[in-house]
PDB file of C-alpha atoms in Angstrom:
ATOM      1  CA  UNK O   1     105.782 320.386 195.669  1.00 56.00           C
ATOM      2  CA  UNK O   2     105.051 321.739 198.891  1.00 53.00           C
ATOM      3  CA  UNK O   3     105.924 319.208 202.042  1.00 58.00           C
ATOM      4  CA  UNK O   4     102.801 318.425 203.081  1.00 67.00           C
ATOM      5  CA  UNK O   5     101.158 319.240 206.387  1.00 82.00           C
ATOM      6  CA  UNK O   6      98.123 317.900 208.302  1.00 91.00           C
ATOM      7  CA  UNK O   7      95.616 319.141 210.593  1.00 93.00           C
ATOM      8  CA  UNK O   8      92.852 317.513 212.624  1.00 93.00           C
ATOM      9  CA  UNK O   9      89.949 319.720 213.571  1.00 92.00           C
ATOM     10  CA  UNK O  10      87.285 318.263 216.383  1.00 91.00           C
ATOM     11  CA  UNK O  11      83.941 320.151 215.520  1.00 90.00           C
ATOM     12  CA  UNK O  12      80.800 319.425 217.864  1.00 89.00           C
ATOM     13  CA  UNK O  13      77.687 320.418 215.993  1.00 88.00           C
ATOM     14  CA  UNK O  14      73.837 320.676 217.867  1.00 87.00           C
ATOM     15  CA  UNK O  15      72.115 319.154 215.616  1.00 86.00           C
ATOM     16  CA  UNK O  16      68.693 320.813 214.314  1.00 78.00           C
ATOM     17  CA  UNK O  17      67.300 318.292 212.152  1.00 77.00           C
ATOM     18  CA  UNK O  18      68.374 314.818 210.692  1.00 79.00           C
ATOM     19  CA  UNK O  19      72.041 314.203 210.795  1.00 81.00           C
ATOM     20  CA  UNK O  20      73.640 315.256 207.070  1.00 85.00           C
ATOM     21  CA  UNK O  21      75.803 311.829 205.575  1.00 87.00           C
ATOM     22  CA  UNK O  22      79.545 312.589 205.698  1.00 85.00           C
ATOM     23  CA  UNK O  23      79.699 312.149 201.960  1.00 90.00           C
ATOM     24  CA  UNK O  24      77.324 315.310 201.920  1.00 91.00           C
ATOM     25  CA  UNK O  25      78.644 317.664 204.830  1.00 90.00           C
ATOM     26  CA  UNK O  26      81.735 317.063 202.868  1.00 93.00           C
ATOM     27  CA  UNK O  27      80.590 318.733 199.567  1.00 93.00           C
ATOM     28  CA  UNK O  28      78.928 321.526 201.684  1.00 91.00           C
ATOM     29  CA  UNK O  29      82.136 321.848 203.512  1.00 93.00           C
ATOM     30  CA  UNK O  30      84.601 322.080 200.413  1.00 94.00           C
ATOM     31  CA  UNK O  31      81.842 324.356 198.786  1.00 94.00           C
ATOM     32  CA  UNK O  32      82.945 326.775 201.580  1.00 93.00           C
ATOM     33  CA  UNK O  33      86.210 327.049 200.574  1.00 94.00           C
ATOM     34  CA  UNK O  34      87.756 328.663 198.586  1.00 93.00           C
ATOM     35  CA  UNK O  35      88.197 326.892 194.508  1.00 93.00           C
ATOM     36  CA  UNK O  36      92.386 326.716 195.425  1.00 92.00           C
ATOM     37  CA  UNK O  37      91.387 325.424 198.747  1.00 93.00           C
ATOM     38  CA  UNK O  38      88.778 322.628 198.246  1.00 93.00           C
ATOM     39  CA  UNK O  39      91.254 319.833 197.623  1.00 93.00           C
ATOM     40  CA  UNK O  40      92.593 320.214 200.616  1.00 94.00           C
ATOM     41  CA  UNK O  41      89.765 318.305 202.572  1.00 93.00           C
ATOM     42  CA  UNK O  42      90.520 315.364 200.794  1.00 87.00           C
ATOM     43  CA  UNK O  43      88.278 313.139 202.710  1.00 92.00           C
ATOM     44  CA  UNK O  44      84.718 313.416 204.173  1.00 94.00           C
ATOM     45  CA  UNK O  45      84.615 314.398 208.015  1.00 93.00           C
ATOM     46  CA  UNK O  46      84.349 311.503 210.391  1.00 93.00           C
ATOM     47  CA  UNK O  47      81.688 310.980 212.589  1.00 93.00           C
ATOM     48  CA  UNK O  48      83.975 310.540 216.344  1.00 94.00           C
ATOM     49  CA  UNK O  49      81.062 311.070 218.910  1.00 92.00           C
ATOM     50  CA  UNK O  50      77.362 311.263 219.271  1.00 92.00           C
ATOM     51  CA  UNK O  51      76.021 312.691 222.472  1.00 88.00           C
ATOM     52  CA  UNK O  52      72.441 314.491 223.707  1.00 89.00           C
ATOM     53  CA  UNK O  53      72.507 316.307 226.522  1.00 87.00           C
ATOM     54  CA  UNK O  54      69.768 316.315 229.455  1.00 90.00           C
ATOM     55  CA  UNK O  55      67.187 317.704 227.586  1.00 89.00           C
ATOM     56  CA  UNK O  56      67.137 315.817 224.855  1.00 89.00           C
ATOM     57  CA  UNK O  57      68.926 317.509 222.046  1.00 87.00           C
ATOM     58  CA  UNK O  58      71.649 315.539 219.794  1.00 89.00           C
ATOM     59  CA  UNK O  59      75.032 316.660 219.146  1.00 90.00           C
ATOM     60  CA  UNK O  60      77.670 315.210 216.803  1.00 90.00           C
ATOM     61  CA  UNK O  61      81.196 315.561 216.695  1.00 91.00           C
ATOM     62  CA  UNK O  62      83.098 315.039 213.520  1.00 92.00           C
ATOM     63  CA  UNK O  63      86.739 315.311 212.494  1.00 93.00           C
ATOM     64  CA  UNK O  64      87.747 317.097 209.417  1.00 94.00           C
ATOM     65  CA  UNK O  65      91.399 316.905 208.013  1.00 94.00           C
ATOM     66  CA  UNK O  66      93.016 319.365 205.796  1.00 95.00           C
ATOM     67  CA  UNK O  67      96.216 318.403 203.747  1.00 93.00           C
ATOM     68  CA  UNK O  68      97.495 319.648 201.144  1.00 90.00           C
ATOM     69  CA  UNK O  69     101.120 318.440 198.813  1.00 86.00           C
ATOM     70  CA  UNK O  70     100.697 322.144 196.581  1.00 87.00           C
ATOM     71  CA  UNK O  71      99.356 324.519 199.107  1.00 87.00           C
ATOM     72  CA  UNK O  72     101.193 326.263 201.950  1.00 86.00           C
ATOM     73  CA  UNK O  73      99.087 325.433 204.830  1.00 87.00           C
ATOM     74  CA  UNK O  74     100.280 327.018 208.387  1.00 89.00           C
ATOM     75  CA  UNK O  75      98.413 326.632 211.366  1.00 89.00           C
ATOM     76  CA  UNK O  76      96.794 329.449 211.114  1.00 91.00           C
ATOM     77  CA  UNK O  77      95.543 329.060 207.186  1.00 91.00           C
ATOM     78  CA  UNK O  78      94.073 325.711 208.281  1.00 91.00           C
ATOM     79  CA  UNK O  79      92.245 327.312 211.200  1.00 91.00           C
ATOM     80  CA  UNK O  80      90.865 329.383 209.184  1.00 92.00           C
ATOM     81  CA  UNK O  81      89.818 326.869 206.783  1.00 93.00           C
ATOM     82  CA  UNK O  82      88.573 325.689 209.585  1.00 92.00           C
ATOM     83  CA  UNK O  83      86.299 328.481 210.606  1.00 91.00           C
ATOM     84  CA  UNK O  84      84.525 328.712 207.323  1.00 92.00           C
ATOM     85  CA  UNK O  85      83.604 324.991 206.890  1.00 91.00           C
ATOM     86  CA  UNK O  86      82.043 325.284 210.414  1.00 90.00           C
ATOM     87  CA  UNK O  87      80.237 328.282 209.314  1.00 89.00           C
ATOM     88  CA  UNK O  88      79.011 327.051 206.458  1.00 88.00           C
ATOM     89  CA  UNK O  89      77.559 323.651 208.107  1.00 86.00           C
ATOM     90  CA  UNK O  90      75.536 326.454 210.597  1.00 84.00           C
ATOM     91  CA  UNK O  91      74.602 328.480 207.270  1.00 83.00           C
ATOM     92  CA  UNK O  92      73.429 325.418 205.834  1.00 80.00           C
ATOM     93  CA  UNK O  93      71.084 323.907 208.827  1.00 73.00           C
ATOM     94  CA  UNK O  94      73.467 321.085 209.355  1.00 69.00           C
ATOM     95  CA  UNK O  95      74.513 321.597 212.666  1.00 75.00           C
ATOM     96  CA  UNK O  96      75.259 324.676 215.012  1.00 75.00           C
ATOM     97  CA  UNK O  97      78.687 324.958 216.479  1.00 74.00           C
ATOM     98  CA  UNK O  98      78.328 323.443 220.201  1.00 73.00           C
ATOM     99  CA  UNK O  99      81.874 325.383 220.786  1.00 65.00           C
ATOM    100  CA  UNK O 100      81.545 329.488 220.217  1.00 57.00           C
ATOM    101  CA  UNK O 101      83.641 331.519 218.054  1.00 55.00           C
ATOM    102  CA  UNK O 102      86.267 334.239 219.407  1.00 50.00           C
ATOM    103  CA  UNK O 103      83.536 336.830 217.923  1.00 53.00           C
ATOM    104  CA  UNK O 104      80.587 334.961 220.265  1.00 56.00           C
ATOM    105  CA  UNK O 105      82.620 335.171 223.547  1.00 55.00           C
ATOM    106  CA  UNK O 106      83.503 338.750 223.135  1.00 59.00           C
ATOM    107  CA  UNK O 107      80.213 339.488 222.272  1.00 62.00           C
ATOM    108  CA  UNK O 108      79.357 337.658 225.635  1.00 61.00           C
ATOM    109  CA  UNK O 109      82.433 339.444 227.765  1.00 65.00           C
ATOM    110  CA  UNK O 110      81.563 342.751 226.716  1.00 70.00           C
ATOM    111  CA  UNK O 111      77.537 342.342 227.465  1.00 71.00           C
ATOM    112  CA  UNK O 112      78.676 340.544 231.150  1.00 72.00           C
ATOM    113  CA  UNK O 113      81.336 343.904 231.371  1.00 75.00           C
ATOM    114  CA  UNK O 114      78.054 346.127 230.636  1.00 81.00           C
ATOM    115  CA  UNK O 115      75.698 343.935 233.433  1.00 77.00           C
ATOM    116  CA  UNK O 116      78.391 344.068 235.492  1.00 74.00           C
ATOM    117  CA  UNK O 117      78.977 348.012 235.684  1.00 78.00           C
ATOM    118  CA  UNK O 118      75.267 348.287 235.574  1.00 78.00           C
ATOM    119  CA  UNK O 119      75.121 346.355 238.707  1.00 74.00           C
ATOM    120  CA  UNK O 120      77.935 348.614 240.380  1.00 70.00           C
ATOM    121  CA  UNK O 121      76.321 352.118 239.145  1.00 69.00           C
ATOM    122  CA  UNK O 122      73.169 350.938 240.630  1.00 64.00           C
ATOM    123  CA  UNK O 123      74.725 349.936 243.877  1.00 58.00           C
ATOM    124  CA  UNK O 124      76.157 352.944 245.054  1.00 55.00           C
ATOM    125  CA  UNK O 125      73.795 355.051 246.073  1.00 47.00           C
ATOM    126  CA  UNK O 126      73.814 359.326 246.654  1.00 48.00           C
ATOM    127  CA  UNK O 127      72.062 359.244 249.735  1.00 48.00           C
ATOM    128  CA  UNK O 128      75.247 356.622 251.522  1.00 42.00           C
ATOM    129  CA  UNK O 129      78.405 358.774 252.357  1.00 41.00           C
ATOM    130  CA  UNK O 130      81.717 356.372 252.513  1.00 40.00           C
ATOM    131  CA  UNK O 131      84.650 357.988 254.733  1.00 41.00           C
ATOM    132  CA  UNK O 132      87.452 356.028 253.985  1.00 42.00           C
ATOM    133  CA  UNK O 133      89.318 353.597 256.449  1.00 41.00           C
ATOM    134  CA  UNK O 134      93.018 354.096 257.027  1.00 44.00           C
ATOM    135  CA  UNK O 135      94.961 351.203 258.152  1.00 43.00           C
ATOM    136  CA  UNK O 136      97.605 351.170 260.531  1.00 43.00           C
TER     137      UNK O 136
END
């Protein structure tokens, strides 16, 4: 067999309705994965924090473990793992990642990049002539 590895995974969740049980954000979770791949979330996520912000609107953080004795499971497998389970809980109505993806903040760097060349096109304008400064 394989020596086995194990990773912890914190994922907040908004929540947009009643909380799901563990016992069924795990099936939804391991549904997600791949058939080869279920097994290795052996164990429903655990609930590790409960929090609402100022407004009014719960969040829950949960744990989720992946181990596996016959699968090779890097880092970077597990992470990805990772990525679909959270997915899936979104897909599902369970909970909306509080934390964004890589593909969410580029989105948002490359809209602030836009605003922010907007706002320095706009700024300059024709009728102002700069002479440049020389230092001594």
């Amino acid at each position: 067999g394989v020596s086995r590895l194990e990773f912890d995974f914190d994922n907040a969740f908004w929540l947009d309705g009643a909380p799901r049980s563990p016992a069924e954000l795990h099936e939804l979770c391991r549904a997600a994965l791949a058939p080869a791949e279920a097994h290795v979330l052996r164990t429903p996520p655990s609930l590790i924090d409960e929090w609402e912000s100022a407004e009014g609107r719960p969040s829950r953080t949960y744990r989720f473990s992946y181990s596996s004795s016959t699968l090779a499971l890097s880092r970077q497998r597990a992470l990805d793992m990772n990525r679909r389970v959270c997915e899936a809980v979104a897909a599902a109505g369970a909970g909306r990642p509080r934390t964004p993806s890589v593909e969410s903040l580029a989105e948002l760097a490359a809209a602030a990049a836009l605003r922010e060349s907007s706002a320095s096109s706009s700024a300059s304008s024709p009728a102002r002539s700069e002479t440049p400064h020389e230092r001594s």
